[in-house]
Coordinates of C-alpha atoms in Angstrom, one line a residue:
Chain A
N1 CA 94.4 64.2 140.8
T2 CA 93.4 67.8 141.7
Y3 CA 93.5 68.6 138.1
L4 CA 91.3 65.6 137.1
L5 CA 88.7 66.6 139.9
D6 CA 88.8 70.3 138.9
G7 CA 88.5 69.2 135.4
I8 CA 85.4 67.1 136.2
V9 CA 83.7 69.8 138.3
N10 CA 84.4 72.4 135.4
A11 CA 83.1 70.0 132.7
V12 CA 79.9 69.4 134.8
G13 CA 79.5 73.3 135.3
G14 CA 80.0 74.0 131.6
A15 CA 77.7 71.2 130.5
T16 CA 75.0 72.3 132.7
K17 CA 75.4 76.0 131.5
W18 CA 75.3 74.6 127.9
L19 CA 72.1 72.6 128.8
G20 CA 70.5 75.7 130.2
G21 CA 71.2 77.4 126.9
I22 CA 69.5 74.4 124.9
V23 CA 66.5 74.3 127.1
Y24 CA 65.8 78.0 127.2
N25 CA 66.7 79.1 123.7
G26 CA 65.6 75.9 122.0
L27 CA 63.0 74.0 124.1
D28 CA 61.4 77.0 125.8
Q29 CA 61.6 79.9 123.5
V30 CA 61.2 77.9 120.3
G31 CA 59.2 74.8 121.5
V32 CA 56.9 75.7 124.3
D33 CA 56.6 79.3 123.7
G34 CA 56.5 78.8 119.9
V35 CA 53.4 76.7 120.2
F36 CA 51.6 79.4 122.0
N37 CA 52.8 82.2 119.8
G38 CA 51.9 80.1 116.7
L39 CA 48.4 79.5 118.0
S40 CA 48.0 83.4 118.5
A41 CA 49.5 83.9 114.9
V42 CA 47.0 81.3 113.4
A43 CA 44.2 83.3 115.2
D44 CA 45.6 86.5 113.8
S45 CA 45.9 85.4 110.3
A46 CA 42.5 83.6 110.4
G47 CA 41.0 86.9 111.3
S48 CA 42.7 88.9 108.5
S49 CA 41.7 86.3 105.9
L50 CA 38.2 86.1 106.9
R51 CA 38.2 89.9 107.0
K52 CA 38.5 89.8 103.2
L53 CA 35.2 88.0 102.9
Q54 CA 33.5 91.2 104.2
T55 CA 33.6 93.2 101.0
G56 CA 30.3 95.0 101.4
R57 CA 29.1 93.9 97.9
V58 CA 25.5 92.9 98.2
Q59 CA 25.6 90.8 94.9
Q60 CA 28.6 88.7 96.4
Y61 CA 26.5 88.1 99.6
A62 CA 23.4 87.2 97.7
S63 CA 25.3 84.7 95.5
G64 CA 26.6 83.1 98.6
F65 CA 23.0 82.9 99.9
V66 CA 22.0 81.2 96.6
A67 CA 25.0 78.9 96.5
G68 CA 24.4 77.9 100.2
A69 CA 20.5 77.2 99.5
L70 CA 21.5 75.1 96.4
I71 CA 23.8 73.0 98.5
L72 CA 20.9 72.6 101.1
V73 CA 18.6 71.7 98.3
V74 CA 20.9 69.0 97.0
L75 CA 21.7 67.7 100.5
F76 CA 17.8 67.4 101.4
V77 CA 16.7 65.9 97.9
F78 CA 19.6 63.6 97.1
V79 CA 21.3 62.7 100.3
I80 CA 18.6 62.5 102.9
Chain B
M1 CA 34.7 92.4 170.0
E2 CA 31.8 90.2 168.9
W3 CA 31.2 92.4 165.9
F4 CA 34.7 91.7 164.6
E5 CA 34.0 88.0 164.6
T6 CA 31.5 88.8 161.8
W7 CA 33.0 91.7 160.3
G8 CA 36.9 90.9 160.4
L9 CA 37.3 89.1 157.1
T10 CA 34.6 91.5 155.3
L11 CA 36.7 94.5 156.5
T12 CA 40.1 92.7 155.4
V13 CA 38.7 92.0 152.0
F14 CA 36.7 95.2 151.1
L15 CA 38.7 98.0 152.9
P16 CA 41.1 98.3 149.9
V17 CA 38.2 98.8 147.4
V18 CA 36.6 101.4 149.7
G19 CA 40.0 103.0 149.5
A20 CA 39.8 102.7 145.7
V21 CA 36.5 104.6 145.7
L22 CA 37.9 107.4 147.8
L23 CA 41.0 107.6 145.7
G24 CA 38.5 108.4 142.8
F25 CA 37.3 111.4 144.5
I26 CA 40.9 112.9 144.9
N27 CA 42.4 115.2 142.5
R28 CA 45.0 113.5 140.5
D29 CA 47.5 116.2 141.0
N30 CA 47.2 115.9 144.8
E31 CA 49.8 113.0 145.1
D32 CA 50.3 113.3 148.8
A33 CA 46.7 112.9 149.6
L34 CA 46.4 109.9 147.1
K35 CA 49.4 108.1 148.7
I36 CA 48.2 108.8 152.2
T37 CA 44.6 107.4 151.5
A38 CA 46.1 104.5 149.7
L39 CA 48.4 103.6 152.5
S40 CA 45.8 104.2 155.3
F41 CA 43.4 101.8 153.7
T42 CA 46.0 99.0 153.0
V43 CA 47.3 99.4 156.7
L44 CA 43.7 99.2 157.9
A45 CA 43.2 96.0 155.8
F46 CA 46.5 94.7 157.3
I47 CA 45.3 95.6 160.9
A48 CA 42.1 93.9 160.4
S49 CA 43.9 90.7 159.1
I50 CA 46.1 90.9 162.3
G51 CA 42.8 91.3 164.3
V52 CA 41.8 87.8 162.7
V53 CA 45.1 86.2 163.8
V54 CA 44.7 87.6 167.2
G55 CA 41.3 86.3 167.5
F56 CA 42.0 83.0 165.6
D57 CA 41.8 79.8 167.8
F58 CA 45.0 77.8 166.9
G59 CA 43.6 74.8 168.9
G60 CA 42.4 73.7 165.6
G61 CA 39.2 71.6 165.2
S62 CA 38.9 69.4 162.3
Y63 CA 39.2 70.4 158.5
N64 CA 36.5 72.0 157.0
T65 CA 35.6 74.1 160.0
Y66 CA 36.2 77.8 159.6
Q67 CA 36.7 80.7 161.8
F68 CA 35.3 84.4 161.3
E69 CA 32.7 82.6 159.3
V70 CA 30.1 84.6 157.5
N71 CA 27.3 82.9 155.5
E72 CA 24.7 85.2 153.9
T73 CA 22.4 84.4 151.1
W74 CA 23.7 86.2 148.0
I75 CA 22.2 84.9 144.8
G76 CA 19.3 82.7 146.0
A77 CA 18.4 81.5 142.7
I78 CA 21.5 79.4 142.2
N79 CA 22.1 78.9 145.9
S80 CA 25.3 81.0 145.9
N81 CA 26.2 82.7 149.1
Y82 CA 28.4 85.2 150.4
H83 CA 30.3 82.6 152.4
V84 CA 33.8 83.5 153.8
G85 CA 36.0 82.1 156.5
V86 CA 39.5 81.3 157.3
D87 CA 41.3 78.1 158.6
G88 CA 45.0 77.4 159.4
I89 CA 45.8 77.0 155.7
S90 CA 44.4 80.3 154.4
L91 CA 45.4 82.4 157.5
P92 CA 49.1 82.7 156.7
L93 CA 48.3 83.5 153.0
L94 CA 45.8 86.1 153.9
V95 CA 48.3 87.8 156.2
L96 CA 51.0 87.7 153.5
S97 CA 48.5 89.3 151.1
T98 CA 47.7 92.2 153.3
F99 CA 51.2 92.6 154.5
V100 CA 53.0 92.7 151.1
M101 CA 50.4 95.2 150.0
V102 CA 51.4 97.7 152.5
L103 CA 55.0 97.3 151.7
A104 CA 54.2 97.7 148.0
V105 CA 52.4 101.1 148.6
I106 CA 55.3 102.2 150.8
Y107 CA 57.7 101.3 148.0
S108 CA 55.5 103.1 145.4
W109 CA 55.9 106.4 147.3
N110 CA 58.7 107.8 145.3
H111 CA 58.9 105.0 142.5
W112 CA 56.5 105.9 139.8
E113 CA 57.1 104.4 136.5
E114 CA 56.2 106.1 133.4
P115 CA 53.5 107.3 132.6
K116 CA 53.5 108.0 136.4
N117 CA 49.6 108.7 137.1
P118 CA 49.8 107.6 140.8
K119 CA 46.0 108.0 141.1
A120 CA 45.2 105.2 138.5
F121 CA 48.1 103.0 139.8
L122 CA 46.9 103.1 143.4
I123 CA 43.3 102.6 142.5
L124 CA 44.3 99.4 140.5
M125 CA 46.4 98.3 143.4
M126 CA 43.5 98.6 145.8
I127 CA 41.3 96.7 143.5
L128 CA 44.0 93.9 143.2
A129 CA 44.3 93.8 147.0
T130 CA 40.5 93.2 147.3
G131 CA 40.6 90.3 144.6
M132 CA 43.7 88.6 146.3
N133 CA 42.2 88.9 150.0
G134 CA 39.0 87.7 148.9
T135 CA 40.3 84.6 147.0
F136 CA 41.8 83.5 150.2
V137 CA 38.7 83.6 152.2
A138 CA 35.9 82.7 149.8
L139 CA 34.1 79.5 150.6
D140 CA 31.7 79.6 147.7
L141 CA 32.8 78.5 144.2
V142 CA 31.2 81.6 142.5
L143 CA 32.5 84.0 145.0
F144 CA 36.0 82.3 144.6
F145 CA 35.7 82.6 140.9
I146 CA 34.8 86.3 141.0
F147 CA 37.7 87.2 143.3
F148 CA 40.1 85.0 141.3
E149 CA 39.1 87.1 138.2
I150 CA 39.1 90.5 139.8
V151 CA 42.8 90.1 140.1
L152 CA 43.1 89.8 136.3
L153 CA 42.1 93.2 135.2
P154 CA 44.3 95.6 137.5
M155 CA 47.3 93.3 136.6
Y156 CA 46.5 93.6 133.0
F157 CA 46.4 97.3 133.1
M158 CA 49.5 97.6 135.3
I159 CA 51.5 95.6 132.8
G160 CA 50.1 97.1 129.8
I161 CA 50.3 100.7 130.8
W162 CA 53.3 101.0 133.2
G163 CA 55.3 98.1 131.7
D164 CA 58.4 97.9 129.5
R165 CA 58.2 99.8 126.3
A166 CA 61.0 98.1 124.4
P167 CA 59.8 96.6 121.1
R168 CA 59.7 93.0 120.8
K169 CA 59.6 90.8 117.8
V170 CA 57.0 88.0 118.1
P171 CA 57.4 85.0 115.8
G172 CA 54.7 84.6 113.5
F173 CA 53.7 88.3 113.3
S174 CA 55.1 90.6 111.0
K175 CA 55.5 93.9 112.9
P176 CA 57.3 94.2 116.4
Y177 CA 55.0 95.0 119.5
E178 CA 55.8 96.7 122.6
T179 CA 56.9 94.3 125.2
R180 CA 54.2 95.7 127.5
L181 CA 51.4 94.9 125.1
Y182 CA 52.8 91.6 124.2
A183 CA 53.2 90.5 127.8
S184 CA 50.0 92.0 129.2
I185 CA 47.8 90.3 126.5
K186 CA 49.8 87.2 126.9
F187 CA 49.1 87.2 130.7
F188 CA 45.4 87.9 130.2
L189 CA 44.7 85.2 127.6
F190 CA 46.5 82.6 129.4
T191 CA 44.7 83.1 132.5
L192 CA 41.4 83.6 131.1
F193 CA 41.8 80.5 129.1
G194 CA 42.6 78.5 132.3
S195 CA 39.8 80.0 134.3
A196 CA 37.2 79.6 131.5
F197 CA 37.7 75.8 131.9
M198 CA 37.9 76.1 135.7
L199 CA 34.5 77.8 135.6
L200 CA 33.0 74.9 133.6
G201 CA 34.5 72.6 136.3
F202 CA 32.8 74.4 138.9
L203 CA 29.5 74.4 137.0
A204 CA 29.6 70.7 136.6
I205 CA 30.4 70.1 140.2
Y206 CA 27.3 72.3 140.9
F207 CA 25.1 70.2 138.8
E208 CA 26.4 66.9 140.3
S209 CA 26.1 68.2 143.9
G210 CA 22.4 67.4 144.3
S211 CA 19.0 67.3 142.7
E212 CA 17.4 70.4 141.5
G213 CA 16.9 72.8 144.4
A214 CA 19.5 71.1 146.6
R215 CA 22.6 72.1 144.4
T216 CA 25.3 74.0 146.0
F217 CA 28.4 76.1 145.2
D218 CA 29.3 76.0 148.9
I219 CA 33.0 74.8 149.3
Q220 CA 32.3 73.6 152.8
Q221 CA 29.4 71.4 151.7
L222 CA 31.2 70.2 148.6
T223 CA 34.1 69.3 150.7
E224 CA 31.9 67.2 152.9
L225 CA 30.4 65.6 149.9
G226 CA 33.7 65.1 148.4
A227 CA 35.2 63.4 151.4
S228 CA 32.2 61.2 151.9
G229 CA 32.8 59.9 148.4
A230 CA 29.7 61.5 146.8
F231 CA 31.8 62.3 143.7
S232 CA 33.5 58.8 143.5
G233 CA 32.6 56.9 140.3
W234 CA 31.2 60.1 138.6
E235 CA 32.2 59.6 135.0
L236 CA 32.8 63.3 134.4
A237 CA 35.1 63.6 137.4
P238 CA 38.4 63.1 135.6
W239 CA 37.3 65.9 133.1
V240 CA 36.2 68.1 135.9
F241 CA 39.3 67.7 137.8
A242 CA 41.3 68.5 134.5
A243 CA 39.3 71.6 133.8
M244 CA 40.1 73.0 137.3
F245 CA 43.7 71.9 136.9
L246 CA 44.0 73.9 133.9
G247 CA 42.7 77.2 135.7
F248 CA 44.9 76.6 138.7
A249 CA 48.0 75.3 136.8
V250 CA 48.3 78.4 134.6
K251 CA 48.2 80.6 137.6
V252 CA 50.8 78.7 139.6
P253 CA 52.3 78.3 136.9
M254 CA 53.2 74.6 136.0
W255 CA 55.2 73.6 133.1
P256 CA 54.3 73.9 130.2
L257 CA 51.8 76.5 130.8
H258 CA 54.4 78.8 132.4
T259 CA 55.3 81.0 129.3
W260 CA 53.2 83.9 130.2
L261 CA 55.2 84.3 133.5
P262 CA 58.8 85.3 132.4
D263 CA 57.2 87.9 129.9
A264 CA 54.7 89.3 132.5
H265 CA 57.2 89.5 135.3
T266 CA 59.9 91.1 133.1
A267 CA 57.5 93.6 131.6
A268 CA 55.5 94.7 134.6
P269 CA 56.4 97.6 136.7
T270 CA 58.3 96.7 139.9
V271 CA 55.3 96.9 142.2
G272 CA 53.4 94.6 139.6
S273 CA 56.2 92.0 139.6
V274 CA 56.2 92.0 143.3
L275 CA 52.6 91.5 143.8
L276 CA 52.5 88.9 140.8
A277 CA 55.3 86.9 142.4
A278 CA 54.3 87.3 146.1
I279 CA 50.7 86.6 145.8
L280 CA 49.0 86.1 142.4
L281 CA 51.0 82.8 141.9
K282 CA 49.7 81.5 145.2
L283 CA 46.0 81.7 144.2
G284 CA 46.6 78.8 141.9
S285 CA 48.4 76.5 144.4
Y286 CA 45.9 77.5 147.1
G287 CA 43.1 76.5 144.7
F288 CA 44.6 73.1 144.4
I289 CA 44.6 72.6 148.2
R290 CA 41.3 74.3 149.0
I291 CA 39.2 72.9 146.1
S292 CA 40.6 70.4 143.9
L293 CA 41.9 68.0 146.4
P294 CA 39.0 68.0 149.1
I295 CA 36.2 67.9 146.5
L296 CA 37.5 65.3 144.0
P297 CA 40.0 63.3 146.2
D298 CA 39.8 60.1 143.8
E299 CA 40.8 62.3 140.9
A300 CA 43.5 64.0 142.9
R301 CA 44.9 60.5 143.6
S302 CA 45.1 59.7 140.0
W303 CA 46.3 63.0 138.9
A304 CA 48.9 63.2 141.7
P305 CA 51.8 61.4 139.8
I306 CA 51.1 63.7 136.5
I307 CA 51.1 66.7 138.9
A308 CA 54.3 65.4 140.5
I309 CA 56.0 64.9 137.1
L310 CA 55.0 68.3 135.7
A311 CA 56.2 69.9 139.1
V312 CA 59.7 68.3 138.8
I313 CA 60.0 69.1 135.1
G314 CA 59.2 72.7 136.3
I315 CA 62.0 72.6 138.9
I316 CA 64.6 71.3 136.6
Y317 CA 63.5 73.1 133.4
G318 CA 63.1 76.4 135.5
S319 CA 66.5 76.2 136.9
L320 CA 68.1 75.4 133.5
A321 CA 66.3 78.3 131.9
C322 CA 67.7 80.7 134.7
L323 CA 71.2 79.5 133.7
A324 CA 70.7 81.0 130.3
Q325 CA 69.2 84.4 131.3
S326 CA 71.2 87.6 130.7
D327 CA 68.4 89.8 132.0
M328 CA 68.3 89.8 135.9
K329 CA 64.5 90.4 136.2
R330 CA 63.9 87.5 133.9
L331 CA 66.2 85.3 135.8
I332 CA 64.2 85.9 138.9
A333 CA 61.0 85.3 137.0
F334 CA 62.1 81.9 135.8
S335 CA 63.2 81.1 139.3
S336 CA 59.7 81.2 140.3
V337 CA 58.7 78.4 137.9
G338 CA 61.3 76.3 139.9
H339 CA 60.2 77.3 143.3
M340 CA 56.5 76.9 142.6
G341 CA 57.6 73.4 141.3
F342 CA 58.5 72.4 144.9
V343 CA 55.2 73.8 146.2
M344 CA 53.4 71.8 143.6
L345 CA 55.5 68.6 144.2
G346 CA 54.5 69.0 147.9
I347 CA 50.8 69.2 147.2
A348 CA 51.2 66.2 144.8
T349 CA 52.3 63.9 147.6
L350 CA 48.7 64.2 149.1
T351 CA 50.4 64.0 152.6
D352 CA 50.4 66.2 155.6
I353 CA 54.1 67.0 155.4
G354 CA 53.9 67.7 151.8
I355 CA 50.9 70.2 152.0
N356 CA 52.6 71.9 155.0
A357 CA 55.6 72.2 152.9
A358 CA 53.5 73.8 150.1
V359 CA 52.0 76.4 152.4
I360 CA 55.2 77.4 154.0
G361 CA 56.9 77.4 150.6
M362 CA 54.2 79.9 149.3
V363 CA 54.9 82.1 152.1
A364 CA 58.6 82.0 151.7
H365 CA 58.5 82.3 148.1
G366 CA 56.1 85.4 148.5
L367 CA 58.5 87.1 151.0
I368 CA 61.8 86.2 149.1
T369 CA 60.8 86.7 145.5
G370 CA 58.8 89.6 146.4
L371 CA 62.1 91.0 147.8
L372 CA 64.0 90.1 144.9
F373 CA 61.7 91.8 142.5
F374 CA 61.9 95.2 144.6
L375 CA 65.7 94.8 144.6
A376 CA 65.7 94.2 140.6
G377 CA 63.3 97.0 140.2
S378 CA 65.4 99.5 142.2
M379 CA 68.5 98.4 140.4
S380 CA 67.2 98.8 137.0
H381 CA 65.9 102.3 138.3
R382 CA 69.4 103.3 138.9
Y383 CA 71.4 101.6 136.2
H384 CA 68.7 101.9 133.6
T385 CA 69.5 98.4 132.6
R386 CA 68.8 94.9 133.6
E387 CA 71.4 93.3 131.7
M388 CA 73.8 91.4 134.1
A389 CA 76.7 91.9 131.7
R390 CA 76.5 95.5 132.2
L391 CA 76.1 95.5 136.1
G392 CA 78.8 94.0 138.2
G393 CA 80.6 95.4 141.2
N394 CA 77.2 96.5 142.5
I395 CA 78.3 96.0 146.1
K396 CA 81.2 98.5 145.7
L397 CA 78.7 101.0 144.2
M398 CA 75.8 100.5 146.6
P399 CA 76.9 98.5 149.6
V400 CA 73.6 98.3 151.4
M401 CA 71.6 97.3 148.2
G402 CA 74.2 94.7 147.4
G403 CA 74.2 93.3 150.8
I404 CA 70.5 92.9 150.7
L405 CA 70.7 91.3 147.3
A406 CA 73.2 88.8 148.5
F407 CA 71.0 87.9 151.6
T408 CA 67.9 87.6 149.4
A409 CA 69.6 85.4 146.9
M410 CA 71.0 83.1 149.7
A411 CA 67.3 82.9 151.0
S412 CA 66.1 82.0 147.5
L413 CA 68.5 79.2 147.0
G414 CA 67.1 77.6 150.1
L415 CA 70.0 78.3 152.7
P416 CA 69.1 76.6 155.9
G417 CA 68.2 79.2 158.5
L418 CA 66.2 81.3 156.0
A419 CA 62.6 80.9 155.1
G420 CA 63.2 79.3 151.6
F421 CA 64.8 76.2 153.0
W422 CA 61.7 74.6 154.7
G423 CA 59.5 74.5 151.7
E424 CA 62.0 72.7 149.5
F425 CA 63.3 70.4 152.3
M426 CA 59.9 69.2 153.4
S427 CA 58.5 68.8 150.0
L428 CA 61.5 66.5 149.2
V429 CA 60.9 64.7 152.5
A430 CA 57.3 64.2 151.6
A431 CA 58.2 62.9 148.1
Y432 CA 60.1 60.0 149.6
N433 CA 56.9 59.0 151.2
P434 CA 53.7 60.0 149.4
L435 CA 50.2 58.8 150.2
D436 CA 49.6 55.1 150.3
G437 CA 48.9 53.9 146.8
L438 CA 50.7 56.5 144.8
S439 CA 53.7 55.3 142.8
L440 CA 56.9 55.3 144.9
G441 CA 59.0 55.1 141.7
V442 CA 57.6 58.4 140.3
F443 CA 57.8 60.3 143.7
R444 CA 61.3 59.1 144.7
T445 CA 62.7 59.8 141.3
G446 CA 61.0 63.2 141.6
M447 CA 62.7 63.6 145.1
V448 CA 66.1 62.9 143.5
L449 CA 65.6 65.3 140.5
G450 CA 64.2 67.8 143.0
A451 CA 67.2 67.6 145.0
I452 CA 69.3 68.1 141.9
G453 CA 67.2 71.1 141.2
T454 CA 68.2 72.7 144.6
V455 CA 71.8 72.5 143.3
L456 CA 71.0 74.2 140.1
T457 CA 69.2 76.8 142.1
A458 CA 72.2 77.4 144.0
G459 CA 74.2 77.5 140.8
Y460 CA 72.2 80.1 139.0
M461 CA 71.6 82.3 142.2
L462 CA 75.3 82.4 143.0
W463 CA 76.3 82.9 139.5
M464 CA 73.8 85.8 139.3
L465 CA 75.4 87.4 142.5
Q466 CA 78.8 87.0 141.0
R467 CA 77.8 88.8 137.8
V468 CA 75.8 91.5 139.5
N469 CA 77.4 92.2 142.8
L470 CA 81.0 91.0 142.6
G471 CA 84.0 92.0 140.6
E472 CA 84.9 95.5 139.4
P473 CA 82.1 98.0 138.3
N474 CA 81.8 98.3 134.7
A475 CA 83.7 101.0 133.1
E476 CA 80.5 102.8 131.8
W477 CA 79.4 103.7 135.4
E478 CA 82.8 105.5 136.2
G479 CA 82.0 109.0 137.6
H480 CA 78.4 108.1 138.2
E481 CA 77.0 108.7 141.6
F482 CA 74.7 106.1 142.8
H483 CA 72.1 106.6 145.6
D484 CA 72.2 103.6 147.9
V485 CA 69.0 102.3 149.2
D486 CA 66.7 105.2 150.3
R487 CA 64.4 105.3 153.3
F488 CA 61.2 104.2 151.5
E489 CA 63.0 101.2 150.1
L490 CA 64.4 100.4 153.5
T491 CA 61.1 100.7 155.1
A492 CA 59.4 98.3 152.6
W493 CA 62.4 95.8 152.6
V494 CA 63.4 95.6 156.3
P495 CA 60.1 93.8 157.3
L496 CA 60.6 91.3 154.6
I497 CA 64.1 90.5 155.7
I498 CA 63.1 90.2 159.4
L499 CA 60.3 87.8 158.4
I500 CA 62.6 85.8 156.2
V501 CA 64.9 85.2 159.1
V502 CA 62.2 84.6 161.6
I503 CA 60.5 82.0 159.5
G504 CA 63.8 80.4 158.8
F505 CA 64.7 80.0 162.3
Y506 CA 61.3 79.5 163.7
P507 CA 58.9 77.9 161.1
K508 CA 56.7 77.1 163.9
V509 CA 55.1 80.5 163.3
I510 CA 53.5 79.1 160.1
F511 CA 53.3 75.3 161.2
D512 CA 51.3 76.3 164.3
S513 CA 48.6 77.7 162.0
T514 CA 48.7 75.1 159.1
T515 CA 49.6 71.7 160.8
D516 CA 46.2 71.1 162.5
A517 CA 44.3 71.9 159.4
V518 CA 46.4 70.1 157.0
T519 CA 46.7 66.9 159.0
S520 CA 42.8 66.8 159.4
L521 CA 42.4 67.5 155.8
V522 CA 44.5 64.6 154.8
D523 CA 42.9 62.4 157.3
M524 CA 39.4 63.5 156.3
V525 CA 39.8 63.3 152.6
F526 CA 42.5 60.6 152.0
A527 CA 42.5 58.3 155.1
G528 CA 38.8 57.2 154.5
D529 CA 40.2 55.1 151.8
T530 CA 38.0 52.1 152.0
T531 CA 34.7 53.7 152.5
A532 CA 35.5 56.1 149.5
S533 CA 36.1 53.0 147.3
I534 CA 33.2 51.1 148.7
T535 CA 30.9 54.1 147.9
S536 CA 32.1 54.3 144.4
V537 CA 31.5 50.6 144.0
V538 CA 27.8 51.2 145.2
K539 CA 27.2 54.2 143.2
G540 CA 29.0 52.9 140.0
G541 CA 27.0 49.4 140.3

């Protein structure tokens, strides 16, 4: 009897500790914290990708303007 | 002492920042002058707050009446005033703030973390003190917001400059960052994200508070409007409550917005962790009581079960996460998630017992967890590690330190007779019987899970004690001489120990202040049930 009760108590303790590990290492660090770290990583990579657009070459910017103007023309003339 | 009636709170709030200005004129090498100036101004602010306690009329009066009130025009164009005052709810928190600040300066006396520079550190502490004290007395939403935000910068610099330098790999980023940089930016962004929404909520309330020219940021007037049902049936109200919820919930912190906390607490210098745990977290829970509940009572009702569920998740989740920690400071940090869960569960019941529980829980958590962080800081100062696996047998190496640690851990796990017991116990009592109309199922399940949480809390605290304090000292410490607690540490800690025992045995010291205010708050805001719903029908139709 003593062994049985002790066994149950130890099992509950062990299971709780195991659950703690799952909650912290899995759910918290990978799950919840992962979401927020992921958001910051997205912002970071978006920043570095967009930075490549800034080449400083005037021709590239100008062709961008022209392309944009063309799209607007198409929109105004044919769509609206 | 008539002048003190008008100047008492202003002195309490602004004396530290005057000290900060004076510190700016002292040579950075003159460490003694710096420390004495900082100490004098924090002590003066503490004395001023004690003056407020002495002059405070504990006879009560109904909710939304404030003492030591000052109301001067500040920004006329938007009808924002310098309106400050205290009631029974904010008084204990104000004193907690000024009190812990004094102890923090005393502790810093000979505990400077790299890169030292006491001048800059003390100036930041003084600014922090003004922000914290101000938040507890502000009665104008703009003023409240400014004090709430002032707190951010000093803490950001404290963590970012004096924090832990160990490298840390962040998932999603290629190169590792120093822990202090990661933690400080995380703390800053989280809080700023929350308070940006909170500000939007404040603005929405301002525009809804009246027609042009009659709009107000005044918390007292808005409380009157809210209690009389002026915001009932306002279609934006759920969003406004949600926006303010984000701001306060990040600060508390409530699950799942808590992940800045373990990083910030663990990386911060000792004094930073102490102030963060003892006071900064309370700004959030105080905001719920002072602003969210009274101004938007209908939304508070509909949100209460959600807040309760998140609070209970916080209790269980925080405690389980504690069981998985190997770093002592991180364990204490996670324990805050659980303890603040009890505070929020109390608030969510929307009853007088629950909100009383929340206030005493906040004070107790401030004293106990503040002391735990002091201890963790002093121990890692001596062992140069916070890994519990390498500690052990601490009580043999440093009997006094070990003894205080054992005492504080007992207080933290909610041992009856010490301060931590009342907040947890009463919040569970309140959860059995929440405000009429709230789901009994949710709250009673919360009560049972919260009770299981107290067992888990006892589990991880005792396990920490076993790993840190008991057993034989690790072989690596053989031949090391450890200085037990020094006199600055004792001076900073003994007052905390005394208060933990006093509040534990005689919680009336807090309840005498809070009970009247809390009871009349609940009566005023949540008892006028029928009138509120009638108004909403009239206004909605």
